[in-house]
Amino acid sequence: MPSMKAIKRRITSVSSTQQIMKAMNLVAASKLQKARQQLNLIRPLYDNIKLVMDGVQSGGEALDSVYFQEREVKNIAYLIITGDRGLCGGYNINMCKEGRQLIHKHVKNHSSHEKIVIVGNKGRDYFKRRGKNVVKQYTCVSESVHYEDAERIGKFLTELYMSGEADEVYVVYTRFATVLSHEPSVIRLLPLGDEEGSGVQHGPMTYDPDVNTFMDYAVPMYLNTVIYGALAESNVCEWAARMTSMDAAAKNAEEIIDDLRLDYNRKRQGSITQEITEIVSGANAIQ
């Protein structure tokens, strides 16, 4: 049995850890609020450019573009968005498992080779330990989302696709619903046209100066916006998971402290009882 001194020392240690968890919970809550505000500004942009691309697809004039052409699938590029840090529950491991399952599914169906583009240190470490082909990695992006980062990533993925090094491009990210509800999601980024349309009827579209020039301008903007939105969604989910984990850790620490205090009080009461017994026994012996 641990001594009273050891129990008291552990209570102090757990209390210090609890204070750190509470502070990290407050920081995560503040970061989550800012990330949600950013996401609310991004979603209308994505929705509107998605409507434009649905109109292009339904019109049919641009379907001869290289961005819509299906190829024999030999190489697939995966953009997998994870975090740079831990202490966020199962967020990172769930993302890595989702990406790994998607890769295994495609290898089984198409006998394809993967080219993995990773956002975040956690995903990089996960896939490198398992010997996967990580061709590019981006760090210090997941917790501070900027459109310029999405442009850099989008340009690299587009170059892989246009050069023929990748026949399909997928984005694996976490979609935010509520603070307690966020699940891994997958989007096929290239080629375009596999996802269901919005259901909105589009009239005839005119292109100025021509459809090819329009596609060269609109498609990179669409791809960058999708990546930007995925980064923002994942950022919100990461902070939500971290806030929830820190809150749970603080509550667990409180329970541990209560149990330790109960043990300490029992130990102290036992010590007092033993001292009283010794005093009474000594008094009786003298008499």
PDB file of C-alpha atoms in Angstrom:
ATOM      1  CA  MET A   1       0.000   0.000   0.000  1.00  0.00           C
ATOM      2  CA  PRO A   2       1.359   3.478  -0.820  1.00  0.00           C
ATOM      3  CA  SER A   3       2.169   5.765   2.065  1.00  0.00           C
ATOM      4  CA  MET A   4       0.262   8.943   2.863  1.00  0.00           C
ATOM      5  CA  LYS A   5       3.185  10.978   1.551  1.00  0.00           C
ATOM      6  CA  ALA A   6       3.127   9.112  -1.771  1.00  0.00           C
ATOM      7  CA  ILE A   7      -0.649   9.566  -2.107  1.00  0.00           C
ATOM      8  CA  LYS A   8      -0.374  13.283  -1.371  1.00  0.00           C
ATOM      9  CA  ARG A   9       2.417  13.630  -3.926  1.00  0.00           C
ATOM     10  CA  ARG A  10       0.274  11.898  -6.543  1.00  0.00           C
ATOM     11  CA  ILE A  11      -2.700  14.136  -5.771  1.00  0.00           C
ATOM     12  CA  THR A  12      -0.485  17.159  -6.403  1.00  0.00           C
ATOM     13  CA  SER A  13       0.788  15.649  -9.651  1.00  0.00           C
ATOM     14  CA  VAL A  14      -2.693  14.816 -10.976  1.00  0.00           C
ATOM     15  CA  SER A  15      -3.975  18.257  -9.958  1.00  0.00           C
ATOM     16  CA  SER A  16      -1.203  19.900 -11.985  1.00  0.00           C
ATOM     17  CA  THR A  17      -2.066  17.742 -14.980  1.00  0.00           C
ATOM     18  CA  GLN A  18      -5.736  18.628 -14.558  1.00  0.00           C
ATOM     19  CA  GLN A  19      -4.932  22.343 -14.674  1.00  0.00           C
ATOM     20  CA  ILE A  20      -3.022  21.817 -17.926  1.00  0.00           C
ATOM     21  CA  MET A  21      -5.952  19.894 -19.420  1.00  0.00           C
ATOM     22  CA  LYS A  22      -8.376  22.661 -18.458  1.00  0.00           C
ATOM     23  CA  ALA A  23      -6.128  25.293 -20.012  1.00  0.00           C
ATOM     24  CA  MET A  24      -5.810  23.269 -23.234  1.00  0.00           C
ATOM     25  CA  ASN A  25      -9.589  22.819 -23.275  1.00  0.00           C
ATOM     26  CA  LEU A  26     -10.077  26.592 -23.140  1.00  0.00           C
ATOM     27  CA  VAL A  27      -7.510  27.130 -25.902  1.00  0.00           C
ATOM     28  CA  ALA A  28      -9.165  24.484 -28.081  1.00  0.00           C
ATOM     29  CA  ALA A  29     -12.593  26.038 -27.507  1.00  0.00           C
ATOM     30  CA  SER A  30     -11.285  29.434 -28.622  1.00  0.00           C
ATOM     31  CA  LYS A  31      -9.555  27.953 -31.688  1.00  0.00           C
ATOM     32  CA  LEU A  32     -12.700  25.962 -32.536  1.00  0.00           C
ATOM     33  CA  GLN A  33     -14.827  29.089 -32.552  1.00  0.00           C
ATOM     34  CA  LYS A  34     -12.452  30.858 -34.952  1.00  0.00           C
ATOM     35  CA  ALA A  35     -12.182  27.782 -37.187  1.00  0.00           C
ATOM     36  CA  ARG A  36     -15.987  27.474 -37.385  1.00  0.00           C
ATOM     37  CA  GLN A  37     -16.285  31.111 -38.401  1.00  0.00           C
ATOM     38  CA  GLN A  38     -13.773  30.511 -41.194  1.00  0.00           C
ATOM     39  CA  LEU A  39     -15.626  27.390 -42.318  1.00  0.00           C
ATOM     40  CA  ASN A  40     -18.947  29.255 -42.437  1.00  0.00           C
ATOM     41  CA  LEU A  41     -17.351  31.766 -44.807  1.00  0.00           C
ATOM     42  CA  ILE A  42     -15.861  29.051 -47.042  1.00  0.00           C
ATOM     43  CA  ARG A  43     -18.954  26.866 -47.520  1.00  0.00           C
ATOM     44  CA  PRO A  44     -20.948  29.410 -49.605  1.00  0.00           C
ATOM     45  CA  LEU A  45     -17.925  29.809 -51.903  1.00  0.00           C
ATOM     46  CA  TYR A  46     -17.685  26.050 -52.410  1.00  0.00           C
ATOM     47  CA  ASP A  47     -21.450  25.675 -52.925  1.00  0.00           C
ATOM     48  CA  ASN A  48     -21.525  28.339 -55.614  1.00  0.00           C
ATOM     49  CA  ILE A  49     -18.522  27.120 -57.569  1.00  0.00           C
ATOM     50  CA  LYS A  50     -19.961  23.589 -57.299  1.00  0.00           C
ATOM     51  CA  LEU A  51     -23.144  24.895 -58.964  1.00  0.00           C
ATOM     52  CA  VAL A  52     -21.051  26.304 -61.793  1.00  0.00           C
ATOM     53  CA  MET A  53     -19.246  22.995 -62.327  1.00  0.00           C
ATOM     54  CA  ASP A  54     -22.581  21.121 -62.232  1.00  0.00           C
ATOM     55  CA  GLY A  55     -23.772  23.437 -64.965  1.00  0.00           C
ATOM     56  CA  VAL A  56     -20.663  22.739 -67.019  1.00  0.00           C
ATOM     57  CA  GLN A  57     -21.172  18.992 -66.607  1.00  0.00           C
ATOM     58  CA  SER A  58     -24.904  19.065 -67.424  1.00  0.00           C
ATOM     59  CA  GLY A  59     -24.286  21.253 -70.475  1.00  0.00           C
ATOM     60  CA  GLY A  60     -21.934  18.704 -72.009  1.00  0.00           C
ATOM     61  CA  GLU A  61     -19.843  21.199 -73.980  1.00  0.00           C
ATOM     62  CA  ALA A  62     -16.779  20.749 -71.779  1.00  0.00           C
ATOM     63  CA  LEU A  63     -16.912  16.987 -71.318  1.00  0.00           C
ATOM     64  CA  ASP A  64     -14.154  16.510 -73.898  1.00  0.00           C
ATOM     65  CA  SER A  65     -11.784  18.335 -71.561  1.00  0.00           C
ATOM     66  CA  VAL A  66      -8.935  16.311 -70.053  1.00  0.00           C
ATOM     67  CA  TYR A  67     -10.383  17.056 -66.621  1.00  0.00           C
ATOM     68  CA  PHE A  68     -13.469  14.910 -67.401  1.00  0.00           C
ATOM     69  CA  GLN A  69     -11.833  12.056 -69.291  1.00  0.00           C
ATOM     70  CA  GLU A  70     -11.790   8.649 -67.603  1.00  0.00           C
ATOM     71  CA  ARG A  71      -8.551   6.665 -67.923  1.00  0.00           C
ATOM     72  CA  GLU A  72      -7.359   3.176 -67.241  1.00  0.00           C
ATOM     73  CA  VAL A  73      -6.524   3.333 -63.549  1.00  0.00           C
ATOM     74  CA  LYS A  74      -2.891   2.436 -62.908  1.00  0.00           C
ATOM     75  CA  ASN A  75      -1.813   5.074 -60.392  1.00  0.00           C
ATOM     76  CA  ILE A  76      -3.983   6.862 -57.839  1.00  0.00           C
ATOM     77  CA  ALA A  77      -2.997   9.931 -55.838  1.00  0.00           C
ATOM     78  CA  TYR A  78      -4.457  10.403 -52.356  1.00  0.00           C
ATOM     79  CA  LEU A  79      -4.504  13.660 -50.416  1.00  0.00           C
ATOM     80  CA  ILE A  80      -4.928  12.608 -46.768  1.00  0.00           C
ATOM     81  CA  ILE A  81      -5.468  15.415 -44.272  1.00  0.00           C
ATOM     82  CA  THR A  82      -4.353  14.789 -40.668  1.00  0.00           C
ATOM     83  CA  GLY A  83      -3.054  16.941 -37.829  1.00  0.00           C
ATOM     84  CA  ASP A  84       0.433  18.003 -36.825  1.00  0.00           C
ATOM     85  CA  ARG A  85      -0.171  17.270 -33.137  1.00  0.00           C
ATOM     86  CA  GLY A  86      -1.905  14.705 -30.987  1.00  0.00           C
ATOM     87  CA  LEU A  87      -4.076  15.006 -27.862  1.00  0.00           C
ATOM     88  CA  CYS A  88      -7.215  14.986 -30.001  1.00  0.00           C
ATOM     89  CA  GLY A  89      -8.677  11.551 -29.329  1.00  0.00           C
ATOM     90  CA  GLY A  90      -9.075   9.272 -32.319  1.00  0.00           C
ATOM     91  CA  TYR A  91      -9.057  12.065 -34.916  1.00  0.00           C
ATOM     92  CA  ASN A  92      -5.680  11.307 -36.502  1.00  0.00           C
ATOM     93  CA  ILE A  93      -5.831   7.525 -36.308  1.00  0.00           C
ATOM     94  CA  ASN A  94      -9.350   7.467 -37.781  1.00  0.00           C
ATOM     95  CA  MET A  95      -8.191   9.558 -40.734  1.00  0.00           C
ATOM     96  CA  CYS A  96      -5.181   7.336 -41.333  1.00  0.00           C
ATOM     97  CA  LYS A  97      -7.285   4.175 -41.154  1.00  0.00           C
ATOM     98  CA  GLU A  98      -9.819   5.634 -43.603  1.00  0.00           C
ATOM     99  CA  GLY A  99      -7.037   6.462 -46.068  1.00  0.00           C
ATOM    100  CA  ARG A 100      -5.440   3.044 -45.647  1.00  0.00           C
ATOM    101  CA  GLN A 101      -8.759   1.251 -46.235  1.00  0.00           C
ATOM    102  CA  LEU A 102      -9.391   3.310 -49.366  1.00  0.00           C
ATOM    103  CA  ILE A 103      -5.941   2.464 -50.714  1.00  0.00           C
ATOM    104  CA  HIS A 104      -6.403  -1.262 -50.044  1.00  0.00           C
ATOM    105  CA  LYS A 105      -9.831  -1.174 -51.712  1.00  0.00           C
ATOM    106  CA  HIS A 106      -8.428   0.401 -54.879  1.00  0.00           C
ATOM    107  CA  VAL A 107      -5.435  -1.921 -54.966  1.00  0.00           C
ATOM    108  CA  LYS A 108      -7.824  -4.874 -54.744  1.00  0.00           C
ATOM    109  CA  ASN A 109     -10.177  -3.536 -57.432  1.00  0.00           C
ATOM    110  CA  HIS A 110      -7.718  -1.938 -59.876  1.00  0.00           C
ATOM    111  CA  SER A 111      -4.293  -3.319 -58.923  1.00  0.00           C
ATOM    112  CA  SER A 112      -3.232   0.339 -58.788  1.00  0.00           C
ATOM    113  CA  HIS A 113      -0.183   1.950 -57.186  1.00  0.00           C
ATOM    114  CA  GLU A 114      -0.634   4.647 -54.584  1.00  0.00           C
ATOM    115  CA  LYS A 115       0.955   8.094 -54.469  1.00  0.00           C
ATOM    116  CA  ILE A 116       0.182   9.586 -51.072  1.00  0.00           C
ATOM    117  CA  VAL A 117       0.211  13.314 -50.383  1.00  0.00           C
ATOM    118  CA  ILE A 118       0.018  13.952 -46.647  1.00  0.00           C
ATOM    119  CA  VAL A 119      -1.037  17.012 -44.696  1.00  0.00           C
ATOM    120  CA  GLY A 120       0.163  16.787 -41.091  1.00  0.00           C
ATOM    121  CA  ASN A 121       2.968  15.093 -39.175  1.00  0.00           C
ATOM    122  CA  LYS A 122       0.743  12.379 -37.748  1.00  0.00           C
ATOM    123  CA  GLY A 123      -0.307  11.039 -41.141  1.00  0.00           C
ATOM    124  CA  ARG A 124       3.248  11.200 -42.454  1.00  0.00           C
ATOM    125  CA  ASP A 125       4.567   9.136 -39.538  1.00  0.00           C
ATOM    126  CA  TYR A 126       1.704   6.625 -39.820  1.00  0.00           C
ATOM    127  CA  PHE A 127       2.149   5.845 -43.516  1.00  0.00           C
ATOM    128  CA  LYS A 128       5.955   5.961 -43.526  1.00  0.00           C
ATOM    129  CA  ARG A 129       6.074   3.396 -40.708  1.00  0.00           C
ATOM    130  CA  ARG A 130       3.977   1.112 -42.898  1.00  0.00           C
ATOM    131  CA  GLY A 131       6.184   1.543 -45.951  1.00  0.00           C
ATOM    132  CA  LYS A 132       3.644   3.433 -48.071  1.00  0.00           C
ATOM    133  CA  ASN A 133       4.661   5.640 -50.992  1.00  0.00           C
ATOM    134  CA  VAL A 134       4.485   9.171 -49.541  1.00  0.00           C
ATOM    135  CA  VAL A 135       5.465  11.457 -52.437  1.00  0.00           C
ATOM    136  CA  LYS A 136       4.776  14.801 -50.771  1.00  0.00           C
ATOM    137  CA  GLN A 137       4.117  16.081 -47.274  1.00  0.00           C
ATOM    138  CA  TYR A 138       2.862  19.403 -45.944  1.00  0.00           C
ATOM    139  CA  THR A 139       3.288  20.435 -42.307  1.00  0.00           C
ATOM    140  CA  CYS A 140       2.144  23.485 -40.324  1.00  0.00           C
ATOM    141  CA  VAL A 141      -0.918  23.641 -42.589  1.00  0.00           C
ATOM    142  CA  SER A 142      -3.644  21.797 -40.699  1.00  0.00           C
ATOM    143  CA  GLU A 143      -3.985  24.215 -37.764  1.00  0.00           C
ATOM    144  CA  SER A 144      -3.759  27.472 -39.711  1.00  0.00           C
ATOM    145  CA  VAL A 145      -5.661  27.162 -42.973  1.00  0.00           C
ATOM    146  CA  HIS A 146      -4.904  29.585 -45.813  1.00  0.00           C
ATOM    147  CA  TYR A 147      -6.039  29.558 -49.434  1.00  0.00           C
ATOM    148  CA  GLU A 148      -2.408  29.802 -50.564  1.00  0.00           C
ATOM    149  CA  ASP A 149      -1.741  26.385 -49.002  1.00  0.00           C
ATOM    150  CA  ALA A 150      -4.695  24.924 -50.910  1.00  0.00           C
ATOM    151  CA  GLU A 151      -3.301  26.444 -54.115  1.00  0.00           C
ATOM    152  CA  ARG A 152       0.098  24.818 -53.574  1.00  0.00           C
ATOM    153  CA  ILE A 153      -1.454  21.439 -52.871  1.00  0.00           C
ATOM    154  CA  GLY A 154      -3.908  21.769 -55.764  1.00  0.00           C
ATOM    155  CA  LYS A 155      -1.132  22.695 -58.186  1.00  0.00           C
ATOM    156  CA  PHE A 156       0.922  19.650 -57.189  1.00  0.00           C
ATOM    157  CA  LEU A 157      -2.035  17.257 -57.526  1.00  0.00           C
ATOM    158  CA  THR A 158      -3.032  18.762 -60.880  1.00  0.00           C
ATOM    159  CA  GLU A 159       0.520  18.328 -62.163  1.00  0.00           C
ATOM    160  CA  LEU A 160       0.444  14.657 -61.121  1.00  0.00           C
ATOM    161  CA  TYR A 161      -2.825  14.185 -63.017  1.00  0.00           C
ATOM    162  CA  MET A 162      -1.907  16.155 -66.143  1.00  0.00           C
ATOM    163  CA  SER A 163       1.484  14.440 -66.449  1.00  0.00           C
ATOM    164  CA  GLY A 164      -0.135  11.005 -66.279  1.00  0.00           C
ATOM    165  CA  GLU A 165       1.587  10.080 -62.995  1.00  0.00           C
ATOM    166  CA  ALA A 166      -1.885   9.770 -61.426  1.00  0.00           C
ATOM    167  CA  ASP A 167      -5.023   8.614 -63.210  1.00  0.00           C
ATOM    168  CA  GLU A 168      -7.331   9.500 -60.319  1.00  0.00           C
ATOM    169  CA  VAL A 169      -7.008  11.891 -57.384  1.00  0.00           C
ATOM    170  CA  TYR A 170      -8.872  11.491 -54.091  1.00  0.00           C
ATOM    171  CA  VAL A 171      -9.154  13.707 -51.027  1.00  0.00           C
ATOM    172  CA  VAL A 172      -9.596  12.058 -47.622  1.00  0.00           C
ATOM    173  CA  TYR A 173     -10.672  14.508 -44.921  1.00  0.00           C
ATOM    174  CA  THR A 174     -12.990  14.839 -41.917  1.00  0.00           C
ATOM    175  CA  ARG A 175     -16.357  16.501 -42.474  1.00  0.00           C
ATOM    176  CA  PHE A 176     -17.741  18.577 -39.618  1.00  0.00           C
ATOM    177  CA  ALA A 177     -21.385  18.233 -38.545  1.00  0.00           C
ATOM    178  CA  THR A 178     -21.404  19.064 -34.836  1.00  0.00           C
ATOM    179  CA  VAL A 179     -18.827  19.253 -32.081  1.00  0.00           C
ATOM    180  CA  LEU A 180     -19.467  15.593 -31.265  1.00  0.00           C
ATOM    181  CA  SER A 181     -20.208  14.397 -34.804  1.00  0.00           C
ATOM    182  CA  HIS A 182     -17.489  14.358 -37.460  1.00  0.00           C
ATOM    183  CA  GLU A 183     -16.602  11.459 -39.716  1.00  0.00           C
ATOM    184  CA  PRO A 184     -13.937  10.714 -42.350  1.00  0.00           C
ATOM    185  CA  SER A 185     -15.116  11.544 -45.886  1.00  0.00           C
ATOM    186  CA  VAL A 186     -13.758  10.903 -49.381  1.00  0.00           C
ATOM    187  CA  ILE A 187     -14.069  13.038 -52.531  1.00  0.00           C
ATOM    188  CA  ARG A 188     -12.817  12.064 -55.976  1.00  0.00           C
ATOM    189  CA  LEU A 189     -11.098  15.241 -57.074  1.00  0.00           C
ATOM    190  CA  LEU A 190     -10.038  14.171 -60.577  1.00  0.00           C
ATOM    191  CA  PRO A 191     -11.328  13.324 -63.070  1.00  0.00           C
ATOM    192  CA  LEU A 192     -14.446  15.425 -62.618  1.00  0.00           C
ATOM    193  CA  GLY A 193     -17.972  14.187 -63.001  1.00  0.00           C
ATOM    194  CA  ASP A 194     -18.298  11.169 -60.676  1.00  0.00           C
ATOM    195  CA  GLU A 195     -20.316  12.851 -57.952  1.00  0.00           C
ATOM    196  CA  GLU A 196     -24.051  13.416 -58.122  1.00  0.00           C
ATOM    197  CA  GLY A 197     -25.167  16.802 -59.268  1.00  0.00           C
ATOM    198  CA  SER A 198     -27.027  19.287 -57.112  1.00  0.00           C
ATOM    199  CA  GLY A 199     -30.366  18.514 -58.772  1.00  0.00           C
ATOM    200  CA  VAL A 200     -30.718  22.110 -59.953  1.00  0.00           C
ATOM    201  CA  GLN A 201     -31.742  22.522 -63.586  1.00  0.00           C
ATOM    202  CA  HIS A 202     -29.244  24.617 -65.506  1.00  0.00           C
ATOM    203  CA  GLY A 203     -29.992  26.535 -68.649  1.00  0.00           C
ATOM    204  CA  PRO A 204     -27.664  26.775 -71.648  1.00  0.00           C
ATOM    205  CA  MET A 205     -24.245  28.111 -70.677  1.00  0.00           C
ATOM    206  CA  THR A 206     -22.127  30.445 -72.785  1.00  0.00           C
ATOM    207  CA  TYR A 207     -18.357  30.599 -72.465  1.00  0.00           C
ATOM    208  CA  ASP A 208     -16.239  33.693 -73.077  1.00  0.00           C
ATOM    209  CA  PRO A 209     -13.944  33.581 -74.953  1.00  0.00           C
ATOM    210  CA  ASP A 210     -14.319  29.786 -75.362  1.00  0.00           C
ATOM    211  CA  VAL A 211     -14.967  26.646 -73.351  1.00  0.00           C
ATOM    212  CA  ASN A 212     -11.305  25.542 -73.172  1.00  0.00           C
ATOM    213  CA  THR A 213     -10.133  28.887 -71.803  1.00  0.00           C
ATOM    214  CA  PHE A 214     -12.966  28.811 -69.287  1.00  0.00           C
ATOM    215  CA  MET A 215     -12.022  25.303 -68.147  1.00  0.00           C
ATOM    216  CA  ASP A 216      -8.359  26.216 -67.764  1.00  0.00           C
ATOM    217  CA  TYR A 217      -9.408  28.987 -65.398  1.00  0.00           C
ATOM    218  CA  ALA A 218     -12.430  27.494 -63.613  1.00  0.00           C
ATOM    219  CA  VAL A 219     -11.215  23.950 -62.909  1.00  0.00           C
ATOM    220  CA  PRO A 220      -8.072  24.945 -60.928  1.00  0.00           C
ATOM    221  CA  MET A 221     -10.221  27.374 -58.930  1.00  0.00           C
ATOM    222  CA  TYR A 222     -12.734  24.604 -58.242  1.00  0.00           C
ATOM    223  CA  LEU A 223     -10.018  22.111 -57.208  1.00  0.00           C
ATOM    224  CA  ASN A 224      -8.333  24.657 -54.942  1.00  0.00           C
ATOM    225  CA  THR A 225     -11.670  25.541 -53.353  1.00  0.00           C
ATOM    226  CA  VAL A 226     -12.473  21.884 -52.666  1.00  0.00           C
ATOM    227  CA  ILE A 227      -9.059  21.398 -51.038  1.00  0.00           C
ATOM    228  CA  TYR A 228      -9.431  24.651 -49.100  1.00  0.00           C
ATOM    229  CA  GLY A 229     -12.826  23.518 -47.834  1.00  0.00           C
ATOM    230  CA  ALA A 230     -11.468  20.086 -46.884  1.00  0.00           C
ATOM    231  CA  LEU A 231      -8.613  21.704 -44.941  1.00  0.00           C
ATOM    232  CA  ALA A 232     -11.056  23.995 -43.139  1.00  0.00           C
ATOM    233  CA  GLU A 233     -13.453  21.142 -42.329  1.00  0.00           C
ATOM    234  CA  SER A 234     -10.616  19.021 -40.962  1.00  0.00           C
ATOM    235  CA  ASN A 235      -9.280  21.955 -38.953  1.00  0.00           C
ATOM    236  CA  VAL A 236     -12.631  22.429 -37.221  1.00  0.00           C
ATOM    237  CA  CYS A 237     -12.910  18.697 -36.531  1.00  0.00           C
ATOM    238  CA  GLU A 238      -9.407  18.554 -35.070  1.00  0.00           C
ATOM    239  CA  TRP A 239     -10.070  21.381 -32.616  1.00  0.00           C
ATOM    240  CA  ALA A 240     -13.472  19.918 -31.717  1.00  0.00           C
ATOM    241  CA  ALA A 241     -11.860  16.525 -31.040  1.00  0.00           C
ATOM    242  CA  ARG A 242      -9.097  18.155 -28.999  1.00  0.00           C
ATOM    243  CA  MET A 243     -11.564  20.191 -26.937  1.00  0.00           C
ATOM    244  CA  THR A 244     -13.678  17.097 -26.244  1.00  0.00           C
ATOM    245  CA  SER A 245     -10.606  15.030 -25.324  1.00  0.00           C
ATOM    246  CA  MET A 246      -9.235  17.684 -22.965  1.00  0.00           C
ATOM    247  CA  ASP A 247     -12.623  18.052 -21.280  1.00  0.00           C
ATOM    248  CA  ALA A 248     -12.843  14.278 -20.787  1.00  0.00           C
ATOM    249  CA  ALA A 249      -9.251  14.185 -19.490  1.00  0.00           C
ATOM    250  CA  ALA A 250      -9.988  16.947 -16.960  1.00  0.00           C
ATOM    251  CA  LYS A 251     -13.058  15.052 -15.718  1.00  0.00           C
ATOM    252  CA  ASN A 252     -11.078  11.811 -15.448  1.00  0.00           C
ATOM    253  CA  ALA A 253      -8.401  13.646 -13.474  1.00  0.00           C
ATOM    254  CA  GLU A 254     -11.080  14.911 -11.076  1.00  0.00           C
ATOM    255  CA  GLU A 255     -12.308  11.357 -10.522  1.00  0.00           C
ATOM    256  CA  ILE A 256      -8.752  10.150  -9.879  1.00  0.00           C
ATOM    257  CA  ILE A 257      -8.201  12.979  -7.395  1.00  0.00           C
ATOM    258  CA  ASP A 258     -11.429  12.093  -5.566  1.00  0.00           C
ATOM    259  CA  ASP A 259     -10.344   8.441  -5.293  1.00  0.00           C
ATOM    260  CA  LEU A 260      -6.878   9.444  -4.090  1.00  0.00           C
ATOM    261  CA  ARG A 261      -8.334  11.808  -1.482  1.00  0.00           C
ATOM    262  CA  LEU A 262     -10.593   9.006  -0.260  1.00  0.00           C
ATOM    263  CA  ASP A 263      -7.571   6.693   0.043  1.00  0.00           C
ATOM    264  CA  TYR A 264      -5.601   9.447   1.788  1.00  0.00           C
ATOM    265  CA  ASN A 265      -8.408  10.095   4.292  1.00  0.00           C
ATOM    266  CA  ARG A 266      -8.780   6.374   4.986  1.00  0.00           C
ATOM    267  CA  LYS A 267      -5.044   6.086   5.494  1.00  0.00           C
ATOM    268  CA  ARG A 268      -5.023   9.123   7.764  1.00  0.00           C
ATOM    269  CA  GLN A 269      -8.007   7.852   9.761  1.00  0.00           C
ATOM    270  CA  GLY A 270      -6.328   4.483  10.136  1.00  0.00           C
ATOM    271  CA  SER A 271      -3.143   6.160  11.357  1.00  0.00           C
ATOM    272  CA  ILE A 272      -5.074   8.246  13.900  1.00  0.00           C
ATOM    273  CA  THR A 273      -6.972   5.174  15.104  1.00  0.00           C
ATOM    274  CA  GLN A 274      -3.714   3.259  15.497  1.00  0.00           C
ATOM    275  CA  GLU A 275      -2.143   6.090  17.513  1.00  0.00           C
ATOM    276  CA  ILE A 276      -5.184   6.291  19.802  1.00  0.00           C
ATOM    277  CA  THR A 277      -5.084   2.515  20.298  1.00  0.00           C
ATOM    278  CA  GLU A 278      -1.381   2.652  21.185  1.00  0.00           C
ATOM    279  CA  ILE A 279      -1.980   5.478  23.672  1.00  0.00           C
ATOM    280  CA  VAL A 280      -4.850   3.665  25.355  1.00  0.00           C
ATOM    281  CA  SER A 281      -2.878   0.405  25.461  1.00  0.00           C
ATOM    282  CA  GLY A 282       0.066   2.215  27.007  1.00  0.00           C
ATOM    283  CA  ALA A 283      -2.150   3.874  29.643  1.00  0.00           C
ATOM    284  CA  ASN A 284      -3.751   0.552  30.533  1.00  0.00           C
ATOM    285  CA  ALA A 285      -0.309  -1.069  30.844  1.00  0.00           C
ATOM    286  CA  ILE A 286       0.845   1.611  33.300  1.00  0.00           C
ATOM    287  CA  GLN A 287      -2.208   1.096  35.460  1.00  0.00           C
TER     288      GLN A 287
END
